[in-house]
Coordinates of C-alpha atoms and ligand atoms in Angstrom, one line a residue:
M1 CA 76.6 112.1 92.7
A2 CA 78.5 111.2 89.5
E3 CA 77.4 109.3 86.4
H4 CA 79.8 106.9 84.7
Q5 CA 79.5 105.6 81.3
A6 CA 80.9 102.2 80.2
D7 CA 80.9 99.6 77.5
A8 CA 80.9 97.0 80.5
I9 CA 80.6 97.2 84.3
V10 CA 82.1 94.0 86.3
I11 CA 80.6 93.8 89.8
G12 CA 83.0 91.9 91.8
A13 CA 86.7 92.0 91.7
G14 CA 87.4 88.2 92.7
P15 CA 89.2 86.0 90.3
G16 CA 86.3 85.8 87.8
G17 CA 85.7 89.5 87.9
Y18 CA 89.1 90.7 87.5
H19 CA 89.7 88.1 84.6
A20 CA 86.8 89.5 83.0
A21 CA 87.8 93.1 83.5
I22 CA 91.1 92.6 82.5
R23 CA 90.3 90.8 79.2
L24 CA 87.7 93.6 78.4
G25 CA 90.5 96.0 78.8
Q26 CA 92.8 94.2 76.8
L27 CA 89.9 94.3 74.0
G28 CA 89.7 98.0 74.1
K29 CA 86.4 98.2 75.8
K30 CA 86.0 100.8 78.5
V31 CA 85.4 98.8 81.5
I32 CA 84.7 99.6 85.4
C33 CA 85.2 97.1 87.9
V34 CA 83.4 97.6 91.3
D35 CA 83.8 95.7 94.6
R36 CA 82.8 96.6 98.1
D37 CA 85.5 95.4 99.6
E38 CA 89.4 94.7 98.4
V39 CA 90.6 93.8 94.7
G40 CA 90.9 89.9 94.7
G41 CA 87.7 88.5 96.4
V42 CA 87.8 85.6 98.6
C43 CA 90.7 83.8 96.6
L44 CA 93.2 86.6 97.1
N45 CA 92.4 87.9 100.5
W46 CA 90.7 85.1 102.5
G47 CA 90.7 81.9 100.5
C48 CA 93.4 80.5 98.2
S49 CA 96.4 82.6 98.6
A50 CA 95.9 83.1 102.4
T51 CA 95.4 79.5 103.0
K52 CA 98.0 78.4 100.9
A53 CA 100.5 80.7 102.6
L54 CA 99.5 79.1 106.0
L55 CA 99.6 75.5 104.4
H56 CA 103.2 76.4 103.1
V57 CA 104.1 77.4 106.6
G58 CA 102.5 74.2 108.3
E59 CA 104.3 72.3 105.7
I60 CA 107.8 73.7 106.7
A61 CA 106.5 73.1 110.7
R62 CA 106.1 69.6 109.5
Q63 CA 109.4 69.1 107.9
I64 CA 111.1 70.3 110.7
R65 CA 109.3 68.1 113.1
Q66 CA 110.1 65.2 110.7
A67 CA 113.7 66.3 110.0
G68 CA 115.1 63.8 112.4
E69 CA 113.8 60.8 110.0
L70 CA 116.4 62.3 107.4
G71 CA 119.3 62.7 109.6
L72 CA 118.9 66.5 110.3
T73 CA 118.6 67.7 114.0
A74 CA 116.4 70.6 114.3
G75 CA 115.7 72.9 117.5
E76 CA 112.2 72.8 119.2
L77 CA 109.7 74.4 116.9
H78 CA 108.1 77.5 117.9
V79 CA 105.2 79.2 116.1
E80 CA 105.2 83.0 116.3
R81 CA 101.6 83.5 115.5
E82 CA 102.0 87.1 114.5
R83 CA 105.1 86.7 112.3
V84 CA 103.2 83.8 110.4
A85 CA 100.3 86.2 110.2
K86 CA 102.2 88.9 108.7
F87 CA 103.8 86.6 106.2
K88 CA 100.4 85.6 104.9
T89 CA 99.3 89.1 105.0
D90 CA 102.4 90.2 102.9
V91 CA 101.7 87.5 100.2
V92 CA 97.9 88.7 100.1
N93 CA 99.1 92.2 99.5
A94 CA 101.6 91.4 96.9
N95 CA 99.0 89.6 94.8
V96 CA 96.3 92.1 95.5
G97 CA 98.9 95.1 94.4
G98 CA 99.8 92.9 91.3
V99 CA 96.0 92.7 90.3
K100 CA 95.8 96.6 90.8
T101 CA 98.9 97.1 88.5
L102 CA 97.3 95.0 85.9
F103 CA 94.2 97.0 86.2
K104 CA 96.0 100.4 85.6
G105 CA 98.1 98.7 82.7
N106 CA 94.9 97.7 81.0
N107 CA 92.8 100.7 81.5
V108 CA 90.3 98.9 84.1
Q109 CA 88.8 101.7 86.3
F110 CA 88.2 100.4 89.7
L111 CA 85.7 101.8 92.3
Y112 CA 84.9 100.9 95.7
G113 CA 81.5 100.1 96.6
E114 CA 78.2 98.3 96.8
A115 CA 76.6 97.7 93.5
S116 CA 72.7 97.2 93.1
F117 CA 70.6 97.2 89.8
K118 CA 68.5 100.4 89.1
S119 CA 67.4 99.0 85.9
P120 CA 68.8 96.2 83.5
T121 CA 71.4 98.7 82.4
Q122 CA 71.8 100.9 85.1
I123 CA 73.8 100.4 88.5
V124 CA 73.7 102.5 91.5
L125 CA 77.1 102.3 93.4
K126 CA 77.1 103.0 97.0
K127 CA 80.6 104.3 97.4
R128 CA 82.8 103.1 100.1
E129 CA 83.7 106.7 100.9
G130 CA 80.2 107.6 101.1
G131 CA 77.5 108.9 98.5
E132 CA 76.1 107.1 95.6
D133 CA 77.2 107.2 91.7
T134 CA 75.4 105.7 88.7
I135 CA 77.0 103.6 86.1
V136 CA 75.3 103.1 82.9
A137 CA 76.7 100.4 80.9
Q138 CA 75.6 98.4 77.7
N139 CA 76.8 95.1 79.4
I140 CA 77.2 93.9 83.0
V141 CA 79.0 91.0 84.4
I142 CA 77.8 89.8 87.7
A143 CA 80.9 88.0 89.6
T144 CA 79.8 88.4 93.4
G145 CA 80.8 84.9 94.3
S146 CA 80.1 83.2 97.4
A147 CA 80.3 83.2 101.3
P148 CA 80.4 80.6 104.0
I149 CA 77.1 79.1 105.2
D150 CA 76.6 80.2 108.7
V151 CA 74.3 77.9 110.8
K152 CA 72.0 80.0 113.0
S153 CA 72.1 77.4 116.1
W154 CA 75.9 77.8 116.0
P155 CA 76.2 81.4 116.3
R156 CA 79.6 82.6 114.9
D157 CA 81.7 84.9 117.0
G158 CA 84.6 84.7 115.0
K159 CA 86.8 83.9 118.3
T160 CA 85.6 80.4 119.3
I161 CA 82.7 79.5 116.7
L162 CA 84.4 80.3 113.5
N163 CA 83.9 80.3 109.7
S164 CA 86.7 80.0 107.1
D165 CA 87.1 83.9 107.0
D166 CA 87.6 84.0 110.7
A167 CA 89.8 80.6 110.6
V168 CA 92.5 82.2 108.0
K169 CA 93.1 85.0 110.2
L170 CA 95.1 83.0 112.6
E171 CA 94.2 85.0 115.8
S172 CA 95.3 81.9 117.9
V173 CA 96.3 78.2 117.4
P174 CA 93.7 76.5 119.5
K175 CA 94.7 73.2 121.4
E176 CA 91.5 71.4 120.6
L177 CA 89.5 72.3 117.2
L178 CA 86.4 70.9 115.9
V179 CA 85.8 71.1 112.3
I180 CA 82.3 70.4 111.4
G181 CA 82.1 69.2 107.6
A182 CA 84.8 67.2 106.1
G183 CA 85.0 68.8 102.8
V184 CA 87.6 70.8 100.9
I185 CA 87.4 73.9 103.4
G186 CA 87.2 71.5 106.5
L187 CA 89.8 69.3 105.7
E188 CA 92.6 72.2 104.3
F189 CA 92.2 73.9 107.7
A190 CA 92.2 70.7 109.5
T191 CA 95.6 70.3 108.0
V192 CA 96.6 73.8 108.8
Y193 CA 96.0 73.7 112.3
T194 CA 97.2 70.2 112.9
R195 CA 100.6 71.2 111.2
L196 CA 100.6 74.2 113.6
G197 CA 100.1 71.9 116.5
A198 CA 96.5 71.8 117.2
K199 CA 94.6 68.5 117.9
V200 CA 91.6 68.4 115.3
L201 CA 88.5 66.5 115.4
A202 CA 86.6 66.7 111.7
I203 CA 82.9 65.6 111.8
E204 CA 81.4 64.8 108.5
A205 CA 77.6 64.0 108.2
L206 CA 78.0 62.0 105.0
P207 CA 79.6 58.4 104.9
Q208 CA 82.7 59.6 103.2
I209 CA 85.2 62.7 103.3
L210 CA 85.2 65.0 100.2
T211 CA 81.6 63.7 98.9
G212 CA 81.8 63.3 95.3
T213 CA 85.7 62.5 94.8
D214 CA 86.4 58.7 93.7
V215 CA 85.8 56.6 96.9
E216 CA 89.1 55.0 96.8
I217 CA 91.0 58.3 96.7
A218 CA 88.9 59.7 99.7
K219 CA 89.7 56.5 101.5
T220 CA 93.3 56.7 100.6
L221 CA 93.3 60.3 102.0
G222 CA 91.3 59.5 105.0
R223 CA 93.6 56.9 106.1
I224 CA 96.9 59.3 105.7
L225 CA 95.0 62.1 107.5
K226 CA 94.2 59.8 110.5
K227 CA 97.9 58.6 110.7
Q228 CA 98.8 62.5 110.8
G229 CA 96.3 62.6 114.0
I230 CA 93.6 64.2 112.6
E231 CA 90.5 62.2 114.1
I232 CA 87.6 61.9 111.4
M233 CA 84.0 60.8 112.1
L234 CA 81.8 60.0 109.4
S235 CA 78.1 59.5 109.3
T236 CA 78.1 61.7 112.3
T237 CA 76.1 64.7 113.0
V238 CA 76.8 67.7 115.4
G239 CA 73.6 68.9 117.5
K240 CA 74.2 71.4 120.4
I241 CA 77.2 73.9 120.5
E242 CA 77.4 75.9 123.6
K243 CA 80.0 78.2 125.1
S244 CA 81.4 77.4 128.6
A245 CA 83.8 78.8 130.7
K246 CA 86.5 76.2 129.4
G247 CA 85.8 76.7 125.6
V248 CA 83.0 75.3 123.5
N249 CA 80.7 72.1 124.2
A250 CA 79.8 70.1 121.2
T251 CA 77.4 67.3 121.2
F252 CA 77.5 64.9 118.5
K253 CA 76.1 61.5 117.5
G254 CA 76.5 58.8 114.7
E255 CA 78.7 56.2 113.6
G256 CA 81.9 58.0 115.2
T257 CA 80.1 57.8 118.7
N258 CA 78.6 54.1 118.3
G259 CA 75.2 55.9 117.8
K260 CA 75.4 57.5 121.4
D261 CA 75.4 61.1 122.5
E262 CA 78.8 62.3 122.9
T263 CA 79.9 65.8 124.2
R264 CA 83.4 67.1 124.2
T265 CA 85.0 70.6 125.0
F266 CA 87.0 72.4 122.2
D267 CA 89.2 75.7 122.2
A268 CA 87.6 76.4 118.8
V269 CA 84.7 75.2 116.5
L270 CA 85.1 75.6 112.8
V271 CA 81.9 75.5 110.6
A272 CA 82.6 74.2 107.3
V273 CA 79.2 73.2 105.9
G274 CA 79.4 74.7 102.5
R275 CA 79.2 78.3 100.7
R276 CA 76.2 79.9 99.4
P277 CA 75.9 82.6 96.4
V278 CA 76.2 86.1 97.3
T279 CA 73.4 88.3 95.4
D280 CA 71.5 89.7 98.6
A281 CA 72.6 93.4 97.7
L282 CA 72.1 93.2 94.1
N283 CA 68.5 93.9 93.6
L284 CA 68.3 91.5 90.8
K285 CA 64.5 92.1 90.1
A286 CA 65.3 95.5 88.9
A287 CA 67.4 93.9 86.4
G288 CA 64.7 91.3 85.4
L289 CA 66.7 88.5 86.7
S290 CA 65.8 85.9 89.4
T291 CA 67.8 82.9 90.7
D292 CA 67.2 79.2 91.7
E293 CA 66.0 77.9 95.0
K294 CA 69.3 77.9 96.2
G295 CA 70.2 81.6 95.1
F296 CA 72.3 80.7 92.1
I297 CA 72.0 82.5 88.7
A298 CA 71.5 80.3 85.6
V299 CA 73.8 81.1 82.5
D300 CA 74.3 79.6 79.2
Q301 CA 77.8 78.5 77.7
Q302 CA 78.4 82.1 76.8
M303 CA 77.9 83.2 80.4
R304 CA 74.6 84.8 79.6
T305 CA 72.0 85.3 81.9
S306 CA 68.3 85.2 81.0
V307 CA 68.9 89.1 80.0
V308 CA 70.8 89.0 76.9
H309 CA 73.3 91.8 78.0
I310 CA 73.8 90.6 81.5
F311 CA 76.2 88.1 82.3
A312 CA 77.2 86.2 85.2
I313 CA 80.4 84.1 86.0
G314 CA 81.9 82.1 88.9
D315 CA 80.4 80.8 92.1
V316 CA 77.4 82.9 91.8
T317 CA 76.6 80.5 89.0
G318 CA 76.6 77.3 91.0
A319 CA 79.0 74.1 91.5
P320 CA 81.7 73.7 91.1
L321 CA 82.8 76.8 93.2
L322 CA 86.2 77.1 92.1
A323 CA 88.4 80.0 91.3
H324 CA 89.7 78.8 88.1
R325 CA 86.6 77.8 86.8
A326 CA 85.5 81.5 87.5
M327 CA 88.6 82.8 85.7
A328 CA 87.9 80.9 82.7
Q329 CA 84.3 82.0 82.5
G330 CA 85.5 85.8 83.2
V331 CA 87.4 85.5 80.0
V332 CA 84.7 84.0 78.1
A333 CA 82.1 86.7 79.1
A334 CA 84.4 89.4 78.4
E335 CA 85.2 88.0 74.7
V336 CA 81.4 87.3 74.2
I337 CA 80.8 90.9 75.0
S338 CA 83.7 92.0 72.8
G339 CA 82.0 90.2 69.8
I340 CA 84.4 86.9 69.7
R341 CA 81.6 84.7 68.6
S342 CA 83.3 81.6 69.2
A343 CA 83.7 82.1 72.7
A344 CA 82.3 79.7 75.0
F345 CA 82.8 77.8 78.5
D346 CA 82.6 74.2 77.5
P347 CA 85.6 72.3 79.1
V348 CA 85.7 68.4 78.9
A349 CA 86.4 68.7 82.7
V350 CA 87.1 71.1 85.4
P351 CA 90.2 70.0 88.0
N352 CA 89.5 70.1 91.4
C353 CA 92.5 70.5 94.2
V354 CA 92.5 69.9 98.0
Y355 CA 95.4 71.3 99.7
T356 CA 95.6 68.5 102.3
D357 CA 98.8 66.9 103.0
P358 CA 99.3 65.1 100.7
E359 CA 97.0 67.1 98.2
V360 CA 94.2 65.6 96.3
A361 CA 93.7 66.6 92.9
T362 CA 91.1 65.1 90.5
V363 CA 90.0 65.7 86.8
G364 CA 87.0 63.7 85.0
L365 CA 84.9 61.1 86.3
S366 CA 85.6 59.0 89.3
E367 CA 85.3 55.3 89.1
E368 CA 81.8 55.4 90.4
E369 CA 80.3 58.3 88.1
A370 CA 81.9 56.2 85.3
K371 CA 80.1 53.2 86.0
A372 CA 76.9 55.3 86.9
K373 CA 77.2 56.7 83.5
G374 CA 77.0 53.1 82.0
H375 CA 81.0 52.9 81.0
E376 CA 82.7 49.5 81.2
V377 CA 85.6 50.7 83.1
R378 CA 89.3 50.1 82.6
I379 CA 91.3 51.0 85.9
G380 CA 95.0 51.6 86.3
K381 CA 97.0 52.3 89.6
F382 CA 100.0 53.3 90.7
P383 CA 100.8 53.6 94.4
L384 CA 103.5 56.2 95.5
A385 CA 105.1 53.5 97.4
A386 CA 106.5 52.3 94.0
S387 CA 107.6 55.7 93.2
G388 CA 111.5 56.3 93.4
R389 CA 111.0 60.1 93.5
A390 CA 108.5 59.8 95.8
R391 CA 110.8 57.6 98.3
T392 CA 113.7 60.8 97.7
M393 CA 110.8 63.0 99.2
N394 CA 110.3 60.6 102.1
A395 CA 106.6 60.8 101.1
T396 CA 105.5 57.4 100.0
D397 CA 101.7 57.5 100.9
G398 CA 99.6 58.2 98.0
L399 CA 98.3 56.7 95.1
I400 CA 97.7 57.6 91.3
K401 CA 94.4 56.4 89.5
L402 CA 93.3 56.5 86.2
V403 CA 89.8 55.6 85.0
G404 CA 89.3 54.7 81.4
D405 CA 86.7 53.3 79.2
A406 CA 87.4 49.6 78.6
K407 CA 86.0 49.4 75.0
T408 CA 87.6 52.7 73.7
D409 CA 90.5 53.0 76.0
M410 CA 89.8 56.7 76.2
L411 CA 90.9 58.3 79.6
L412 CA 87.9 59.3 81.6
G413 CA 89.1 60.6 84.9
M414 CA 92.6 61.3 86.7
H415 CA 92.7 61.2 90.7
I416 CA 95.8 61.7 92.6
V417 CA 96.9 61.7 96.2
A418 CA 100.3 62.7 96.2
P419 CA 102.7 65.6 97.2
Q420 CA 102.3 68.3 94.4
A421 CA 99.2 66.6 93.1
E422 CA 97.6 70.1 92.4
S423 CA 100.4 70.4 89.5
L424 CA 100.4 66.8 88.6
I425 CA 97.0 67.1 87.5
G426 CA 97.6 69.4 84.9
E427 CA 98.6 66.2 82.7
G428 CA 95.3 64.7 83.6
V429 CA 93.6 68.1 82.3
I430 CA 95.4 68.0 78.9
A431 CA 95.0 64.5 78.2
L432 CA 91.3 64.5 78.9
E433 CA 90.8 67.7 76.6
M434 CA 92.9 66.3 73.8
G435 CA 90.9 63.0 73.9
A436 CA 94.1 60.7 74.9
T437 CA 93.8 57.0 75.7
L438 CA 95.4 55.3 78.5
E439 CA 97.9 53.7 75.8
D440 CA 98.6 57.3 74.6
I441 CA 99.6 58.3 78.4
G442 CA 101.4 55.2 79.1
L443 CA 103.6 55.6 75.7
C444 CA 104.4 59.2 76.7
V445 CA 107.9 59.3 77.8
H446 CA 108.1 60.9 81.1
P447 CA 110.9 62.7 83.1
H448 CA 112.9 60.5 85.5
P449 CA 112.9 60.8 88.4
T450 CA 109.5 62.5 88.8
L451 CA 106.3 61.9 90.4
T452 CA 104.6 62.4 86.7
E453 CA 106.1 58.7 86.0
G454 CA 103.4 57.4 88.2
I455 CA 100.7 58.8 85.8
M456 CA 102.5 57.0 83.1
E457 CA 102.7 53.7 85.2
A458 CA 99.2 53.9 86.2
A459 CA 98.2 54.0 82.6
E460 CA 100.5 51.2 81.8
A461 CA 99.1 49.1 84.8
A462 CA 95.7 49.6 83.1
H463 CA 97.1 47.3 80.7
G464 CA 99.1 45.0 82.8
K465 CA 102.4 46.6 82.0
A466 CA 103.5 48.7 84.6
I467 CA 107.3 48.0 85.4
H468 CA 107.4 49.1 89.1
I469 CA 104.6 47.1 90.2
L470 CA 103.4 43.7 90.3
N471 CA 100.7 44.1 87.6
P472 CA 97.3 42.6 88.5
K473 CA 96.1 39.7 86.3
P474 CA 96.1 39.3 83.4
R475 CA 100.0 39.4 83.5
T476 CA 100.2 39.0 80.0
P477 CA 100.5 42.6 78.6
T478 CA 97.3 43.4 76.7
A479 CA 97.5 45.2 73.2
V480 CA 94.7 47.8 72.6
Ligands
LIG1 P1 81.7 71.3 100.8 O1 80.3 71.1 100.4 O2 82.8 70.8 99.9 O3 81.8 70.5 102.3 C1 80.8 70.5 103.4 C2 80.8 69.3 104.0 O4 79.9 69.7 105.2 C3 79.8 68.3 103.2 O5 80.7 67.2 103.3 C4 78.6 68.1 104.2 O6 78.1 66.8 104.1 C5 79.1 68.6 105.5 N1 78.1 69.0 106.5 C6 77.1 69.7 106.0 N2 76.3 69.8 107.3 C7 76.9 69.2 108.2 C8 76.6 69.0 109.7 N3 75.6 69.8 110.3 N4 77.5 68.1 110.3 C9 78.3 67.7 109.8 N5 78.9 67.7 108.4 C10 78.0 68.6 107.7 O7 81.8 72.8 101.3 P2 83.1 73.5 101.7 O8 84.1 72.7 102.2 O9 82.6 74.6 103.0 O10 83.5 74.3 100.4 C11 82.6 75.0 99.8 C12 83.1 75.5 98.3 O11 84.4 76.0 98.3 C13 83.4 74.0 97.9 O12 82.5 74.0 96.4 C14 84.6 73.9 97.5 O13 84.8 73.4 96.0 C15 85.2 75.4 97.3 N6 86.6 75.5 97.9 C16 87.5 75.1 96.9 C17 88.7 75.2 97.3 C18 89.8 74.5 96.7 O14 89.9 74.3 95.3 N7 91.0 74.1 96.9 C19 89.2 75.4 98.6 C20 88.2 75.9 99.5 C21 86.8 76.0 99.1

């Protein structure tokens, strides 16, 4: 049993944890990062990187199927599951290897094992190879992330009743897939598996997909997904799920079934009803820490918990559960530990991207949220159908929507359903952080031909000045 001393220990090597550890190393701190699993956490191993690799494969499959529309003749598409899975694994390994190299280069000591508090400054590490070590550190960063919520009455077997960790392994492509929950994870996997040839039904208990997203944007996406063959039932709940010789029988009821019980057989069921914080093994009590009723750890803008030298970052601190938020919080925690007093996590807004086809990306307030906060809103919209660039991409289904304050013209939110929305939204992030008005955005000369012009035109549309659409009344352009 070894005893390690460090300036800081980071528990969890996901995106939040590895950012914290690398920044601590950059700032000259002696840092130990521990994880019971592989470096990179959910994001690199099972989540962001893995699913995006599969989505990319699916995107190529879709393009091959639609090649005829562009005058290309392609042979029949065969999905070689093992080789697709290998591509995904290669992407994951390259990213994980990259972080390990960065750890070495920044003097971050990485140890495999499960950490739990012995006291507020002592960690016991149950090592992966057996035995226990103790780590004593002046500062501790909890970055243990989140895990899928498993529903007891739908017992997961990893083969036919799946959670997102199973679905990313791509053991097989089911002919008929039921996705429970039309949130981010549900819709991303609905997209992956539809592209790979599955017939997907997504059932959502609430009245809209992607709850919390601007309603018009969610409806636009829903309409597009339905056109792609994804069946979506809203305000519908799943009851019994039973395995049978033919697969899994699921019974559901609600708006999607006209209020009657309906039972269908699927090859697999993906349960995507949310994620929960992971704190079970930490023995938080010994650190003098507690969680809220959902298990999340409260922090301030410097990422400090109620115990002054213990920090928490990422999913374990609550919504929104997003890798890029965890990364930014990790950097803040490391800088605060290193004595940089101005460090704080205080963004105007955190962007959110959903990797459907096309993608959805949003930042700031939805129209509904802006109204609820008492803003008189000014809306500017630009449909992709009017974008020359979108036409060249044969992808004219989508919408760019800006929400502004009618009195000050300040941008409050940007919402995009479009190919590459996840990159386009960067413009909204900067505009919000810099306090741009809709007029500012409309006056910025955007490159042609690009999808970014749609953002400029949406801003111009808010003032009745867009060129490539017929502007809603008043037709006379308004000066601000
Ligand atoms: P979610 O909360 O986004 O969606 C879960 C959905 O399931 C909700 O709409 C909920 O109403 C529905 N639901 C719950 N119980 C149900 C039931 N019994 N029947 C039918 N529907 C039911 O959760 P998620 O999609 O699991 O994602 C979890 C978190 O992970 C989210 O916070 C998300 O932001 C994050 N995430 C982000 C990305 C990304 O940024 N691209 C990708 C994956 C996950």
